[in-house]
């Protein structure tokens, strides 16, 4: 149980061991569906009666995964959440090299680059959005939260296993490589940028998301090509970073659908809806 605690609480342990903890039926099911390397599964005495838990335990056993029944109260002492899930698993990390993700990017499906997204819940939500919008991958720079933090994993709702993921890269180096690969590096800014719905961005886009409170710092300003703003019609100053990512990812997904449709219009240019 000491190892589980360390994997849940220490980023350094997750990195050195190349493993993390996936909590809950939904996340473990996604791991098994994706063929992720699940090392072991642990469950509480009540797990077999929890919705979906029996099935995921049977799938794990059938896949040759070691399954351990824990005594009552053990998960409560180990798990990260206030109300722990009845099952959790130790899974090998699934990130990929930046060069491989950039090379496999699909035209019209953006990369999402998290430069300084510090809240693990926001980061996990961005991974989920990136998956839902069909992006080419999420790049988590070394100043962002850990994508394998238990809060990030829970917030991703299993999308961690679906979308190509890069972690722990230096922001300046990553943005340089992405730019050299022909991507338009698009910064999201609260004020002063182009209207996101009217900007013609092309079909190779990297959406660059900054810190929740301070946005993108000056140190990477020279590595950005375009700045976009989501106009606020009400009195709110700006959107949460995960909400902004949702708006922009699905705007690009909408353009991709239009481009793919017969007579869909000029590629990469927003279409007017009347």
Tab-separated table of C-alpha atoms in Angstrom:
chain	number	residue	atom	x	y	z
A	1	UNK	CA	0.000	0.000	0.000
A	2	UNK	CA	2.953	2.344	0.494
A	3	UNK	CA	3.651	2.213	-3.236
A	4	UNK	CA	0.054	3.134	-4.047
A	5	UNK	CA	0.273	6.118	-1.716
A	6	UNK	CA	3.479	7.295	-3.337
A	7	UNK	CA	2.056	6.917	-6.852
A	8	UNK	CA	-1.021	8.887	-5.838
A	9	UNK	CA	0.846	11.660	-4.051
A	10	UNK	CA	4.267	12.064	-5.660
A	11	UNK	CA	4.931	13.226	-9.211
A	12	UNK	CA	8.552	12.146	-8.881
A	13	UNK	CA	7.509	8.579	-8.063
A	14	UNK	CA	5.148	8.438	-11.031
A	15	UNK	CA	7.934	9.652	-13.304
A	16	UNK	CA	10.661	7.384	-11.934
A	17	UNK	CA	8.453	4.269	-12.041
A	18	UNK	CA	6.625	5.128	-15.270
A	19	UNK	CA	3.320	4.286	-13.630
A	20	UNK	CA	0.259	5.998	-12.188
A	21	UNK	CA	-3.028	5.148	-10.470
A	22	UNK	CA	-6.309	5.037	-12.402
A	23	UNK	CA	-9.299	5.265	-10.084
A	24	UNK	CA	-12.834	4.113	-10.824
A	25	UNK	CA	-14.732	1.840	-13.173
A	26	UNK	CA	-14.923	4.357	-16.042
A	27	UNK	CA	-11.204	5.111	-16.132
A	28	UNK	CA	-10.149	1.466	-15.731
A	29	UNK	CA	-12.584	0.390	-18.433
A	30	UNK	CA	-11.074	2.990	-20.764
A	31	UNK	CA	-7.593	1.664	-19.945
A	32	UNK	CA	-8.600	-1.909	-20.749
A	33	UNK	CA	-10.448	-0.856	-23.910
A	34	UNK	CA	-7.339	0.973	-25.116
A	35	UNK	CA	-5.055	-1.950	-24.357
A	36	UNK	CA	-3.080	0.145	-21.882
A	37	UNK	CA	-0.567	-1.821	-19.779
A	38	UNK	CA	-2.495	-2.365	-16.516
A	39	UNK	CA	-0.121	-3.798	-13.921
A	40	UNK	CA	-2.559	-4.573	-11.092
A	41	UNK	CA	-6.092	-3.830	-9.897
A	42	UNK	CA	-7.190	-3.359	-6.287
A	43	UNK	CA	-10.749	-3.363	-5.005
A	44	UNK	CA	-12.717	-2.864	-1.810
A	45	UNK	CA	-14.875	-5.630	-0.265
A	46	UNK	CA	-18.002	-3.883	-1.604
A	47	UNK	CA	-16.711	-3.471	-5.155
A	48	UNK	CA	-18.484	-6.497	-6.707
A	49	UNK	CA	-21.844	-4.884	-5.936
A	50	UNK	CA	-20.915	-1.471	-7.352
A	51	UNK	CA	-22.228	-0.632	-10.869
A	52	UNK	CA	-19.847	-1.960	-13.503
A	53	UNK	CA	-17.177	-3.015	-11.004
A	54	UNK	CA	-17.728	-6.764	-11.300
A	55	UNK	CA	-17.400	-6.558	-15.062
A	56	UNK	CA	-14.171	-4.571	-14.966
A	57	UNK	CA	-12.674	-6.992	-12.412
A	58	UNK	CA	-13.593	-9.955	-14.618
A	59	UNK	CA	-12.086	-8.237	-17.661
A	60	UNK	CA	-8.890	-7.528	-15.777
A	61	UNK	CA	-8.543	-11.150	-14.659
A	62	UNK	CA	-9.260	-12.387	-18.195
A	63	UNK	CA	-6.504	-10.092	-19.479
A	64	UNK	CA	-4.027	-11.614	-17.041
A	65	UNK	CA	-3.947	-8.606	-14.724
A	66	UNK	CA	-3.318	-9.315	-11.048
A	67	UNK	CA	-6.415	-8.468	-8.970
A	68	UNK	CA	-6.200	-7.916	-5.215
A	69	UNK	CA	-9.084	-7.708	-2.744
A	70	UNK	CA	-8.367	-5.221	0.042
A	71	UNK	CA	-9.682	-5.280	3.560
A	72	UNK	CA	-12.384	-2.832	4.544
A	73	UNK	CA	-11.077	0.693	5.107
A	74	UNK	CA	-7.780	0.237	3.252
A	75	UNK	CA	-8.835	2.131	0.118
A	76	UNK	CA	-10.123	4.984	2.264
A	77	UNK	CA	-6.657	5.335	3.796
A	78	UNK	CA	-4.856	5.108	0.454
A	79	UNK	CA	-7.046	6.787	-2.165
A	80	UNK	CA	-6.689	10.431	-3.169
A	81	UNK	CA	-10.416	11.276	-3.338
A	82	UNK	CA	-12.540	12.095	-0.279
A	83	UNK	CA	-15.014	9.438	-1.409
A	84	UNK	CA	-12.793	6.750	-2.954
A	85	UNK	CA	-13.811	4.644	-5.914
A	86	UNK	CA	-14.337	0.922	-5.206
A	87	UNK	CA	-11.650	-0.093	-7.706
A	88	UNK	CA	-8.325	1.349	-8.779
A	89	UNK	CA	-5.458	0.139	-10.890
A	90	UNK	CA	-1.766	0.753	-11.411
A	91	UNK	CA	-1.163	1.525	-15.084
A	92	UNK	CA	2.032	2.220	-17.015
A	93	UNK	CA	2.298	5.767	-18.341
A	94	UNK	CA	1.042	6.199	-21.897
A	95	UNK	CA	2.688	9.425	-23.129
A	96	UNK	CA	4.558	9.616	-26.427
A	97	UNK	CA	7.504	11.611	-27.801
A	98	UNK	CA	6.647	15.048	-29.144
A	99	UNK	CA	8.128	14.297	-32.562
A	100	UNK	CA	5.886	11.233	-32.978
A	101	UNK	CA	2.716	13.126	-32.043
A	102	UNK	CA	3.573	16.040	-34.324
A	103	UNK	CA	4.365	13.693	-37.229
A	104	UNK	CA	1.052	11.844	-36.854
A	105	UNK	CA	-1.101	14.981	-36.560
A	106	UNK	CA	-4.129	15.033	-38.857
A	107	UNK	CA	-4.911	18.044	-41.045
A	108	UNK	CA	-7.685	20.074	-39.449
A	109	UNK	CA	-7.248	18.408	-36.055
A	110	UNK	CA	-5.257	20.795	-33.850
A	111	UNK	CA	-2.631	20.113	-31.264
A	112	UNK	CA	-3.417	21.504	-27.817
A	113	UNK	CA	-0.391	22.858	-25.944
A	114	UNK	CA	-0.694	23.490	-22.205
A	115	UNK	CA	2.148	25.813	-21.270
A	116	UNK	CA	1.406	26.666	-17.636
A	117	UNK	CA	-1.943	25.115	-16.746
A	118	UNK	CA	-1.405	24.538	-13.034
A	119	UNK	CA	-4.706	23.088	-11.861
A	120	UNK	CA	-4.795	19.302	-12.414
A	121	UNK	CA	-8.588	19.335	-12.733
A	122	UNK	CA	-8.352	21.877	-15.548
A	123	UNK	CA	-5.646	19.854	-17.259
A	124	UNK	CA	-7.708	16.662	-17.109
A	125	UNK	CA	-10.753	18.508	-18.436
A	126	UNK	CA	-8.670	19.837	-21.344
A	127	UNK	CA	-7.556	16.286	-22.185
A	128	UNK	CA	-11.214	15.219	-22.180
A	129	UNK	CA	-12.186	18.121	-24.448
A	130	UNK	CA	-9.279	17.407	-26.792
A	131	UNK	CA	-10.462	13.812	-27.097
A	132	UNK	CA	-14.098	14.779	-27.653
A	133	UNK	CA	-13.190	17.332	-30.336
A	134	UNK	CA	-10.944	14.895	-32.214
A	135	UNK	CA	-7.678	16.765	-31.805
A	136	UNK	CA	-4.290	15.366	-32.788
A	137	UNK	CA	-2.907	15.401	-29.253
A	138	UNK	CA	-2.230	17.290	-26.042
A	139	UNK	CA	1.240	18.597	-25.192
A	140	UNK	CA	1.771	19.231	-21.472
A	141	UNK	CA	4.796	21.410	-20.857
A	142	UNK	CA	6.905	20.978	-17.752
A	143	UNK	CA	5.430	24.003	-15.974
A	144	UNK	CA	1.910	22.578	-16.172
A	145	UNK	CA	0.279	20.187	-13.731
A	146	UNK	CA	1.051	16.490	-14.025
A	147	UNK	CA	-1.242	14.731	-16.484
A	148	UNK	CA	-0.946	11.636	-14.253
A	149	UNK	CA	-1.978	13.430	-11.077
A	150	UNK	CA	-5.028	11.522	-9.755
A	151	UNK	CA	-7.200	14.637	-10.115
A	152	UNK	CA	-6.116	15.022	-13.747
A	153	UNK	CA	-6.758	11.350	-14.453
A	154	UNK	CA	-10.247	11.505	-12.908
A	155	UNK	CA	-11.110	14.732	-14.750
A	156	UNK	CA	-10.035	13.182	-18.062
A	157	UNK	CA	-12.756	10.528	-17.584
A	158	UNK	CA	-10.690	7.989	-19.514
A	159	UNK	CA	-9.695	10.307	-22.374
A	160	UNK	CA	-6.117	10.054	-21.141
A	161	UNK	CA	-6.047	6.692	-22.945
A	162	UNK	CA	-7.621	7.973	-26.164
A	163	UNK	CA	-5.787	11.143	-27.138
A	164	UNK	CA	-2.044	11.222	-27.941
A	165	UNK	CA	-0.272	12.748	-24.960
A	166	UNK	CA	3.113	14.438	-24.536
A	167	UNK	CA	4.416	15.377	-21.078
A	168	UNK	CA	7.274	17.244	-19.421
A	169	UNK	CA	8.598	19.110	-22.466
A	170	UNK	CA	10.112	22.579	-22.227
A	171	UNK	CA	7.600	25.075	-23.611
A	172	UNK	CA	10.042	27.043	-25.764
A	173	UNK	CA	11.514	23.870	-27.262
A	174	UNK	CA	8.093	22.357	-27.925
A	175	UNK	CA	6.733	25.492	-29.586
A	176	UNK	CA	9.844	25.785	-31.734
A	177	UNK	CA	9.503	22.191	-32.950
A	178	UNK	CA	5.777	22.612	-33.564
A	179	UNK	CA	6.386	25.787	-35.562
A	180	UNK	CA	9.120	24.146	-37.619
A	181	UNK	CA	6.654	21.373	-38.458
A	182	UNK	CA	4.401	23.923	-40.133
A	183	UNK	CA	1.826	24.578	-37.423
A	184	UNK	CA	0.319	27.991	-36.773
A	185	UNK	CA	0.868	28.544	-33.055
A	186	UNK	CA	-2.269	30.204	-31.763
A	187	UNK	CA	-2.249	31.878	-28.363
A	188	UNK	CA	-5.457	32.253	-26.404
A	189	UNK	CA	-5.629	35.686	-24.765
A	190	UNK	CA	-8.397	37.326	-22.755
A	191	UNK	CA	-8.194	40.656	-24.596
A	192	UNK	CA	-6.782	42.170	-27.759
A	193	UNK	CA	-6.654	39.109	-29.997
A	194	UNK	CA	-8.479	38.362	-33.230
A	195	UNK	CA	-12.076	37.169	-32.946
A	196	UNK	CA	-11.733	33.380	-32.828
A	197	UNK	CA	-14.772	32.850	-35.072
A	198	UNK	CA	-13.434	35.075	-37.869
A	199	UNK	CA	-9.733	34.245	-37.957
A	200	UNK	CA	-8.605	32.095	-40.934
A	201	UNK	CA	-6.167	29.710	-39.273
A	202	UNK	CA	-5.480	27.024	-41.858
A	203	UNK	CA	-5.519	23.288	-41.209
A	204	UNK	CA	-2.368	22.877	-39.065
A	205	UNK	CA	-3.029	24.660	-35.794
A	206	UNK	CA	-1.564	24.415	-32.303
A	207	UNK	CA	-3.780	25.983	-29.633
A	208	UNK	CA	-1.540	27.302	-26.864
A	209	UNK	CA	-3.154	27.613	-23.421
A	210	UNK	CA	-1.577	29.524	-20.553
A	211	UNK	CA	-1.828	29.923	-16.814
A	212	UNK	CA	-5.293	30.228	-15.246
A	213	UNK	CA	-4.487	33.544	-13.558
A	214	UNK	CA	-1.733	35.107	-15.662
A	215	UNK	CA	-2.174	33.683	-19.145
A	216	UNK	CA	0.892	33.211	-21.339
A	217	UNK	CA	4.141	34.753	-20.179
A	218	UNK	CA	6.443	37.024	-22.140
A	219	UNK	CA	9.153	34.365	-22.381
A	220	UNK	CA	7.322	32.534	-25.180
A	221	UNK	CA	5.697	35.495	-26.918
A	222	UNK	CA	8.176	35.278	-29.793
A	223	UNK	CA	7.159	31.681	-30.466
A	224	UNK	CA	3.498	32.538	-31.118
A	225	UNK	CA	2.019	33.361	-34.516
A	226	UNK	CA	-1.579	34.431	-33.837
A	227	UNK	CA	-3.498	35.623	-30.789
A	228	UNK	CA	-7.188	34.800	-30.466
A	229	UNK	CA	-9.808	36.165	-28.109
A	230	UNK	CA	-13.277	34.847	-27.330
A	231	UNK	CA	-15.517	37.956	-27.182
A	232	UNK	CA	-17.482	38.319	-23.949
A	233	UNK	CA	-21.057	39.507	-24.410
A	234	UNK	CA	-21.820	39.592	-20.707
A	235	UNK	CA	-19.906	41.033	-17.766
A	236	UNK	CA	-17.528	38.104	-17.204
A	237	UNK	CA	-13.953	39.114	-17.898
A	238	UNK	CA	-12.900	35.774	-19.366
A	239	UNK	CA	-13.538	32.035	-19.405
A	240	UNK	CA	-11.916	29.295	-17.375
A	241	UNK	CA	-9.016	27.823	-19.366
A	242	UNK	CA	-10.786	24.484	-19.863
A	243	UNK	CA	-13.929	26.293	-21.086
A	244	UNK	CA	-11.862	28.376	-23.492
A	245	UNK	CA	-10.238	25.195	-24.780
A	246	UNK	CA	-13.705	23.732	-25.332
A	247	UNK	CA	-14.894	26.704	-27.388
A	248	UNK	CA	-11.781	26.787	-29.564
A	249	UNK	CA	-11.398	23.021	-30.059
A	250	UNK	CA	-15.001	22.677	-31.160
A	251	UNK	CA	-14.775	25.732	-33.405
A	252	UNK	CA	-11.910	24.018	-35.223
A	253	UNK	CA	-13.863	20.748	-35.245
A	254	UNK	CA	-16.799	22.608	-36.809
A	255	UNK	CA	-14.548	23.995	-39.550
A	256	UNK	CA	-13.129	20.548	-40.177
A	257	UNK	CA	-16.638	19.120	-40.639
A	258	UNK	CA	-17.540	21.938	-43.032
A	259	UNK	CA	-14.359	21.407	-45.033
A	260	UNK	CA	-15.125	17.693	-45.303
A	261	UNK	CA	-18.710	18.225	-46.451
A	262	UNK	CA	-19.543	18.536	-50.166
A	263	UNK	CA	-19.291	22.207	-51.103
A	264	UNK	CA	-18.034	22.924	-47.624
A	265	UNK	CA	-16.404	26.225	-48.474
A	266	UNK	CA	-12.845	27.458	-48.329
A	267	UNK	CA	-10.736	25.290	-45.981
A	268	UNK	CA	-9.819	26.810	-42.628
A	269	UNK	CA	-12.110	29.867	-42.908
A	270	UNK	CA	-15.049	30.286	-40.537
A	271	UNK	CA	-18.420	30.060	-42.271
A	272	UNK	CA	-21.169	32.561	-41.484
A	273	UNK	CA	-24.309	31.070	-39.981
A	274	UNK	CA	-27.512	32.970	-40.797
